[in-house]
Amino acid sequence: MKNIVFIMNNAVSNVLQHIAENPKVSDEAKWITEASDRLLTLTSQLNAFVKVSNNSIQHLYIDSYFNMYHSFIVGIIKKHILLEMDIPKNIACMADPSKLLQIICNILMNACDAIKEKGTIKIRAYYRKLKLKDDNLLQFKDLYTVIEISDTGQGISSEILGRIFDPYFTTKKESGGTGLGLPISEIICRSFGGFIDVQSQLNVGTTFFVFLPCPEHQENLLTSNPNLLHVHKAYRSDLSLENMSIH
């Protein structure tokens, strides 16, 4: 995000050099620069807020992890919603337990808000190879552990879907939405060495894919057993290290 802001500021600076004779346009261009600076400050603040120490990242077995926090997770789910879980034993990831819980809770609360009447939320876990739409994008790892959270809610339009990871963007202002849940979740996941992908269809539902680093010993095991793996083709067009870096 910082790279994008720097490009914006440079572009506005170039524009300002050519429009000094037009006070109105000049003022608006300066406002863009100020807004960009505020966004840069916000990004730094968010990074500091969710900064994860390498010492806090642990080897986690996902089935045991969800068993540990089961009552907490069930407490989030509203009464009219059915929670289903499909988490095989011995699937592992590398993450900070408390920060991972923050990601899961943010996604679950959004899923609950999306289901207005009876519906289902399903949590799955599995290993996946990753294939990006553009092979020229900077490299991610080939193999990840995925926590998938899907809902049968109202879905998200394509126009909104492209903005859900933008800080302060929210469709729930009336109910107190801050627009920080998913951006913070994204930054936390990136700090683990992972990322979040999302797919949605109006009136069908939404699926979030939380990609987490796979422990090395599991990675070696899976490499020798390719039948255990499927390929995930990324839905988000902005999944590049350039666009998602958090320096």
Tab-separated table of C-alpha atoms in Angstrom:
chain	number	residue	atom	x	y	z
A	1	MET	CA	0.000	0.000	0.000
A	2	LYS	CA	2.883	2.366	0.729
A	3	ASN	CA	4.126	1.958	-2.826
A	4	ILE	CA	0.717	2.953	-4.195
A	5	VAL	CA	0.618	6.070	-1.993
A	6	PHE	CA	4.096	7.124	-3.114
A	7	ILE	CA	3.026	6.801	-6.761
A	8	MET	CA	-0.089	8.896	-6.054
A	9	ASN	CA	1.935	11.606	-4.352
A	10	ASN	CA	4.450	11.745	-7.192
A	11	ALA	CA	1.666	11.986	-9.759
A	12	VAL	CA	-0.050	14.810	-7.869
A	13	SER	CA	3.260	16.658	-7.513
A	14	ASN	CA	3.728	16.490	-11.274
A	15	VAL	CA	0.189	17.781	-11.815
A	16	LEU	CA	0.733	20.664	-9.384
A	17	GLN	CA	3.667	21.875	-11.464
A	18	HIS	CA	1.315	22.413	-14.423
A	19	ILE	CA	-1.794	23.845	-12.789
A	20	ALA	CA	-0.466	26.554	-10.524
A	21	GLU	CA	-2.512	29.106	-12.476
A	22	ASN	CA	-5.786	27.358	-11.538
A	23	PRO	CA	-6.317	27.835	-7.767
A	24	LYS	CA	-9.357	25.548	-7.541
A	25	VAL	CA	-7.679	22.558	-9.188
A	26	SER	CA	-4.492	23.256	-7.271
A	27	ASP	CA	-6.371	23.158	-3.959
A	28	GLU	CA	-8.039	19.865	-4.862
A	29	ALA	CA	-4.705	18.337	-5.852
A	30	LYS	CA	-3.220	19.421	-2.537
A	31	TRP	CA	-6.183	17.800	-0.761
A	32	ILE	CA	-5.354	14.519	-2.548
A	33	THR	CA	-1.767	14.793	-1.326
A	34	GLU	CA	-2.928	15.384	2.251
A	35	ALA	CA	-5.324	12.424	2.038
A	36	SER	CA	-2.518	10.230	0.711
A	37	ASP	CA	-0.288	11.272	3.589
A	38	ARG	CA	-3.041	10.379	6.063
A	39	LEU	CA	-3.417	6.985	4.385
A	40	LEU	CA	0.323	6.409	4.684
A	41	THR	CA	0.180	7.267	8.390
A	42	LEU	CA	-2.801	4.954	8.862
A	43	THR	CA	-0.957	2.094	7.169
A	44	SER	CA	2.008	2.531	9.501
A	45	GLN	CA	-0.295	2.615	12.514
A	46	LEU	CA	-2.105	-0.542	11.424
A	47	ASN	CA	1.191	-2.324	10.858
A	48	ALA	CA	2.366	-1.364	14.348
A	49	PHE	CA	-0.958	-2.451	15.861
A	50	VAL	CA	-0.861	-5.946	14.372
A	51	LYS	CA	2.893	-6.497	14.380
A	52	VAL	CA	3.618	-10.117	15.165
A	53	SER	CA	6.858	-11.227	16.763
A	54	ASN	CA	8.572	-14.208	15.160
A	55	ASN	CA	8.709	-15.725	18.631
A	56	SER	CA	4.898	-15.761	18.821
A	57	ILE	CA	4.443	-17.770	15.626
A	58	GLN	CA	3.881	-21.409	16.517
A	59	HIS	CA	3.274	-24.773	14.943
A	60	LEU	CA	-0.497	-25.287	15.282
A	61	TYR	CA	-2.604	-28.351	14.562
A	62	ILE	CA	-5.812	-26.794	13.282
A	63	ASP	CA	-8.197	-29.433	14.644
A	64	SER	CA	-6.746	-29.038	18.148
A	65	TYR	CA	-6.765	-25.270	17.772
A	66	PHE	CA	-10.476	-25.155	16.929
A	67	ASN	CA	-11.254	-27.590	19.728
A	68	MET	CA	-9.496	-25.244	22.141
A	69	TYR	CA	-11.509	-22.215	21.014
A	70	HIS	CA	-14.706	-24.083	20.136
A	71	SER	CA	-16.936	-22.503	22.801
A	72	PHE	CA	-15.625	-19.042	21.920
A	73	ILE	CA	-16.297	-19.531	18.204
A	74	VAL	CA	-19.740	-21.032	18.776
A	75	GLY	CA	-20.582	-17.995	20.899
A	76	ILE	CA	-20.147	-15.749	17.849
A	77	ILE	CA	-22.623	-17.699	15.715
A	78	LYS	CA	-26.193	-16.377	15.828
A	79	LYS	CA	-29.046	-18.751	16.713
A	80	HIS	CA	-30.538	-18.847	13.215
A	81	ILE	CA	-27.230	-19.991	11.687
A	82	LEU	CA	-25.928	-23.572	11.474
A	83	LEU	CA	-22.188	-24.001	11.983
A	84	GLU	CA	-20.509	-26.909	10.185
A	85	MET	CA	-16.844	-27.857	10.563
A	86	ASP	CA	-14.759	-30.153	8.393
A	87	ILE	CA	-11.232	-30.157	9.806
A	88	PRO	CA	-9.221	-33.371	9.361
A	89	LYS	CA	-6.684	-34.322	12.003
A	90	ASN	CA	-3.010	-33.425	11.697
A	91	ILE	CA	-3.405	-30.500	9.328
A	92	ALA	CA	-0.944	-27.924	10.611
A	93	CYS	CA	0.062	-24.313	10.012
A	94	MET	CA	2.445	-21.678	11.351
A	95	ALA	CA	0.703	-18.744	13.077
A	96	ASP	CA	0.302	-16.700	16.252
A	97	PRO	CA	-2.672	-18.346	18.055
A	98	SER	CA	-4.282	-15.169	19.391
A	99	LYS	CA	-3.799	-13.204	16.157
A	100	LEU	CA	-5.159	-16.082	14.091
A	101	LEU	CA	-8.243	-16.084	16.311
A	102	GLN	CA	-8.696	-12.383	15.518
A	103	ILE	CA	-8.724	-13.174	11.785
A	104	ILE	CA	-11.218	-16.013	12.206
A	105	CYS	CA	-13.524	-13.954	14.418
A	106	ASN	CA	-13.532	-11.010	11.999
A	107	ILE	CA	-14.540	-13.252	9.107
A	108	LEU	CA	-17.137	-15.139	11.172
A	109	MET	CA	-18.789	-11.935	12.372
A	110	ASN	CA	-19.032	-10.673	8.793
A	111	ALA	CA	-20.518	-14.013	7.748
A	112	CYS	CA	-23.126	-13.798	10.509
A	113	ASP	CA	-24.083	-10.276	9.416
A	114	ALA	CA	-24.501	-11.498	5.830
A	115	ILE	CA	-27.033	-14.192	6.790
A	116	LYS	CA	-30.308	-12.407	7.485
A	117	GLU	CA	-32.460	-15.515	7.865
A	118	LYS	CA	-31.607	-19.207	8.230
A	119	GLY	CA	-28.260	-20.120	6.741
A	120	THR	CA	-25.024	-22.024	7.165
A	121	ILE	CA	-21.415	-21.166	7.928
A	122	LYS	CA	-18.884	-23.870	7.135
A	123	ILE	CA	-15.260	-24.014	8.268
A	124	ARG	CA	-12.857	-26.319	6.440
A	125	ALA	CA	-9.105	-26.876	6.525
A	126	TYR	CA	-6.823	-28.410	3.911
A	127	TYR	CA	-3.534	-28.020	2.067
A	128	ARG	CA	-3.364	-26.289	-1.299
A	129	LYS	CA	-0.928	-25.484	-4.030
A	130	LEU	CA	-1.304	-21.925	-5.288
A	131	LYS	CA	-1.653	-20.707	-8.852
A	132	LEU	CA	-1.936	-16.990	-9.518
A	133	LYS	CA	-3.729	-15.590	-12.559
A	134	ASP	CA	-0.560	-13.859	-13.728
A	135	ASP	CA	2.549	-16.039	-13.700
A	136	ASN	CA	4.691	-12.884	-13.834
A	137	LEU	CA	3.604	-11.724	-10.384
A	138	LEU	CA	6.230	-11.818	-7.672
A	139	GLN	CA	6.448	-15.263	-6.196
A	140	PHE	CA	4.377	-16.571	-3.334
A	141	LYS	CA	5.117	-19.946	-1.809
A	142	ASP	CA	3.831	-22.957	-3.717
A	143	LEU	CA	2.216	-24.736	-0.779
A	144	TYR	CA	-0.065	-23.424	1.963
A	145	THR	CA	-2.390	-24.523	4.715
A	146	VAL	CA	-5.865	-23.085	4.103
A	147	ILE	CA	-8.666	-22.302	6.546
A	148	GLU	CA	-11.784	-21.809	4.443
A	149	ILE	CA	-14.816	-20.025	5.897
A	150	SER	CA	-17.923	-19.973	3.698
A	151	ASP	CA	-21.425	-18.656	4.286
A	152	THR	CA	-24.782	-18.844	2.529
A	153	GLY	CA	-25.443	-15.150	3.035
A	154	GLN	CA	-26.429	-12.408	0.649
A	155	GLY	CA	-23.057	-12.281	-1.086
A	156	ILE	CA	-20.960	-9.267	-2.092
A	157	SER	CA	-21.198	-7.376	-5.374
A	158	SER	CA	-18.076	-7.212	-7.531
A	159	GLU	CA	-17.876	-3.427	-7.029
A	160	ILE	CA	-17.774	-3.787	-3.248
A	161	LEU	CA	-15.657	-6.949	-3.244
A	162	GLY	CA	-12.716	-5.030	-4.674
A	163	ARG	CA	-12.777	-2.618	-1.710
A	164	ILE	CA	-13.376	-4.816	1.341
A	165	PHE	CA	-9.693	-4.791	2.316
A	166	ASP	CA	-9.468	-0.974	2.092
A	167	PRO	CA	-9.073	0.655	5.541
A	168	TYR	CA	-12.264	2.348	6.765
A	169	PHE	CA	-14.387	1.006	3.910
A	170	THR	CA	-17.599	-0.400	5.383
A	171	THR	CA	-21.167	-1.092	4.339
A	172	LYS	CA	-22.256	-1.293	7.989
A	173	LYS	CA	-21.886	2.279	9.269
A	174	GLU	CA	-25.392	2.219	10.755
A	175	SER	CA	-24.494	-0.748	12.950
A	176	GLY	CA	-21.134	0.661	14.008
A	177	GLY	CA	-18.870	-0.918	11.393
A	178	THR	CA	-15.373	0.618	11.366
A	179	GLY	CA	-14.045	-0.850	8.133
A	180	LEU	CA	-10.899	-2.068	9.911
A	181	GLY	CA	-11.685	-5.735	10.569
A	182	LEU	CA	-10.633	-7.140	7.204
A	183	PRO	CA	-7.691	-4.752	6.597
A	184	ILE	CA	-6.259	-5.702	9.982
A	185	SER	CA	-6.900	-9.388	9.282
A	186	GLU	CA	-5.060	-9.015	5.974
A	187	ILE	CA	-2.039	-7.414	7.619
A	188	ILE	CA	-1.934	-10.047	10.377
A	189	CYS	CA	-2.082	-12.841	7.820
A	190	ARG	CA	0.684	-11.221	5.773
A	191	SER	CA	2.820	-10.996	8.911
A	192	PHE	CA	2.577	-14.793	9.214
A	193	GLY	CA	3.737	-15.152	5.609
A	194	GLY	CA	0.237	-15.819	4.287
A	195	PHE	CA	-2.612	-13.897	2.674
A	196	ILE	CA	-6.406	-13.916	2.311
A	197	ASP	CA	-8.339	-14.672	-0.857
A	198	VAL	CA	-12.106	-14.247	-1.282
A	199	GLN	CA	-14.847	-15.348	-3.657
A	200	SER	CA	-18.458	-14.167	-3.566
A	201	GLN	CA	-21.685	-14.365	-5.538
A	202	LEU	CA	-24.770	-12.289	-4.869
A	203	ASN	CA	-27.632	-14.238	-3.297
A	204	VAL	CA	-25.411	-17.328	-3.017
A	205	GLY	CA	-22.755	-16.532	-0.426
A	206	THR	CA	-19.133	-15.702	0.261
A	207	THR	CA	-16.022	-17.773	0.879
A	208	PHE	CA	-12.849	-16.505	2.524
A	209	PHE	CA	-9.636	-18.478	2.097
A	210	VAL	CA	-7.067	-17.812	4.822
A	211	PHE	CA	-3.713	-18.998	3.454
A	212	LEU	CA	-1.150	-19.785	6.150
A	213	PRO	CA	2.434	-21.068	5.948
A	214	CYS	CA	2.697	-24.837	5.928
A	215	PRO	CA	5.252	-26.286	8.420
A	216	GLU	CA	8.361	-27.569	6.696
A	217	HIS	CA	7.984	-31.191	7.787
A	218	GLN	CA	4.391	-31.202	6.480
A	219	GLU	CA	5.556	-29.618	3.257
A	220	ASN	CA	8.094	-32.407	2.717
A	221	LEU	CA	5.425	-35.026	3.428
A	222	LEU	CA	2.959	-33.460	1.012
A	223	THR	CA	5.533	-33.071	-1.735
A	224	SER	CA	5.988	-36.827	-1.688
A	225	ASN	CA	2.200	-37.350	-1.734
A	226	PRO	CA	0.880	-35.081	-4.520
A	227	ASN	CA	-2.500	-36.847	-4.515
A	228	LEU	CA	-3.277	-35.075	-1.251
A	229	LEU	CA	-3.127	-31.696	-2.957
A	230	HIS	CA	-5.333	-29.645	-5.245
A	231	VAL	CA	-4.511	-26.339	-6.940
A	232	HIS	CA	-6.124	-23.080	-5.772
A	233	LYS	CA	-6.463	-20.498	-8.529
A	234	ALA	CA	-6.485	-17.090	-6.893
A	235	TYR	CA	-9.680	-15.040	-7.216
A	236	ARG	CA	-8.229	-11.671	-6.213
A	237	SER	CA	-6.504	-9.876	-9.057
A	238	ASP	CA	-4.308	-7.898	-6.644
A	239	LEU	CA	-2.518	-10.893	-5.142
A	240	SER	CA	1.027	-9.746	-5.725
A	241	LEU	CA	3.712	-9.014	-3.188
A	242	GLU	CA	4.037	-5.545	-4.724
A	243	ASN	CA	0.436	-4.614	-3.908
A	244	MET	CA	0.233	-6.426	-0.586
A	245	SER	CA	3.611	-5.668	0.977
A	246	ILE	CA	3.601	-4.238	4.502
A	247	HIS	CA	7.091	-2.843	4.988
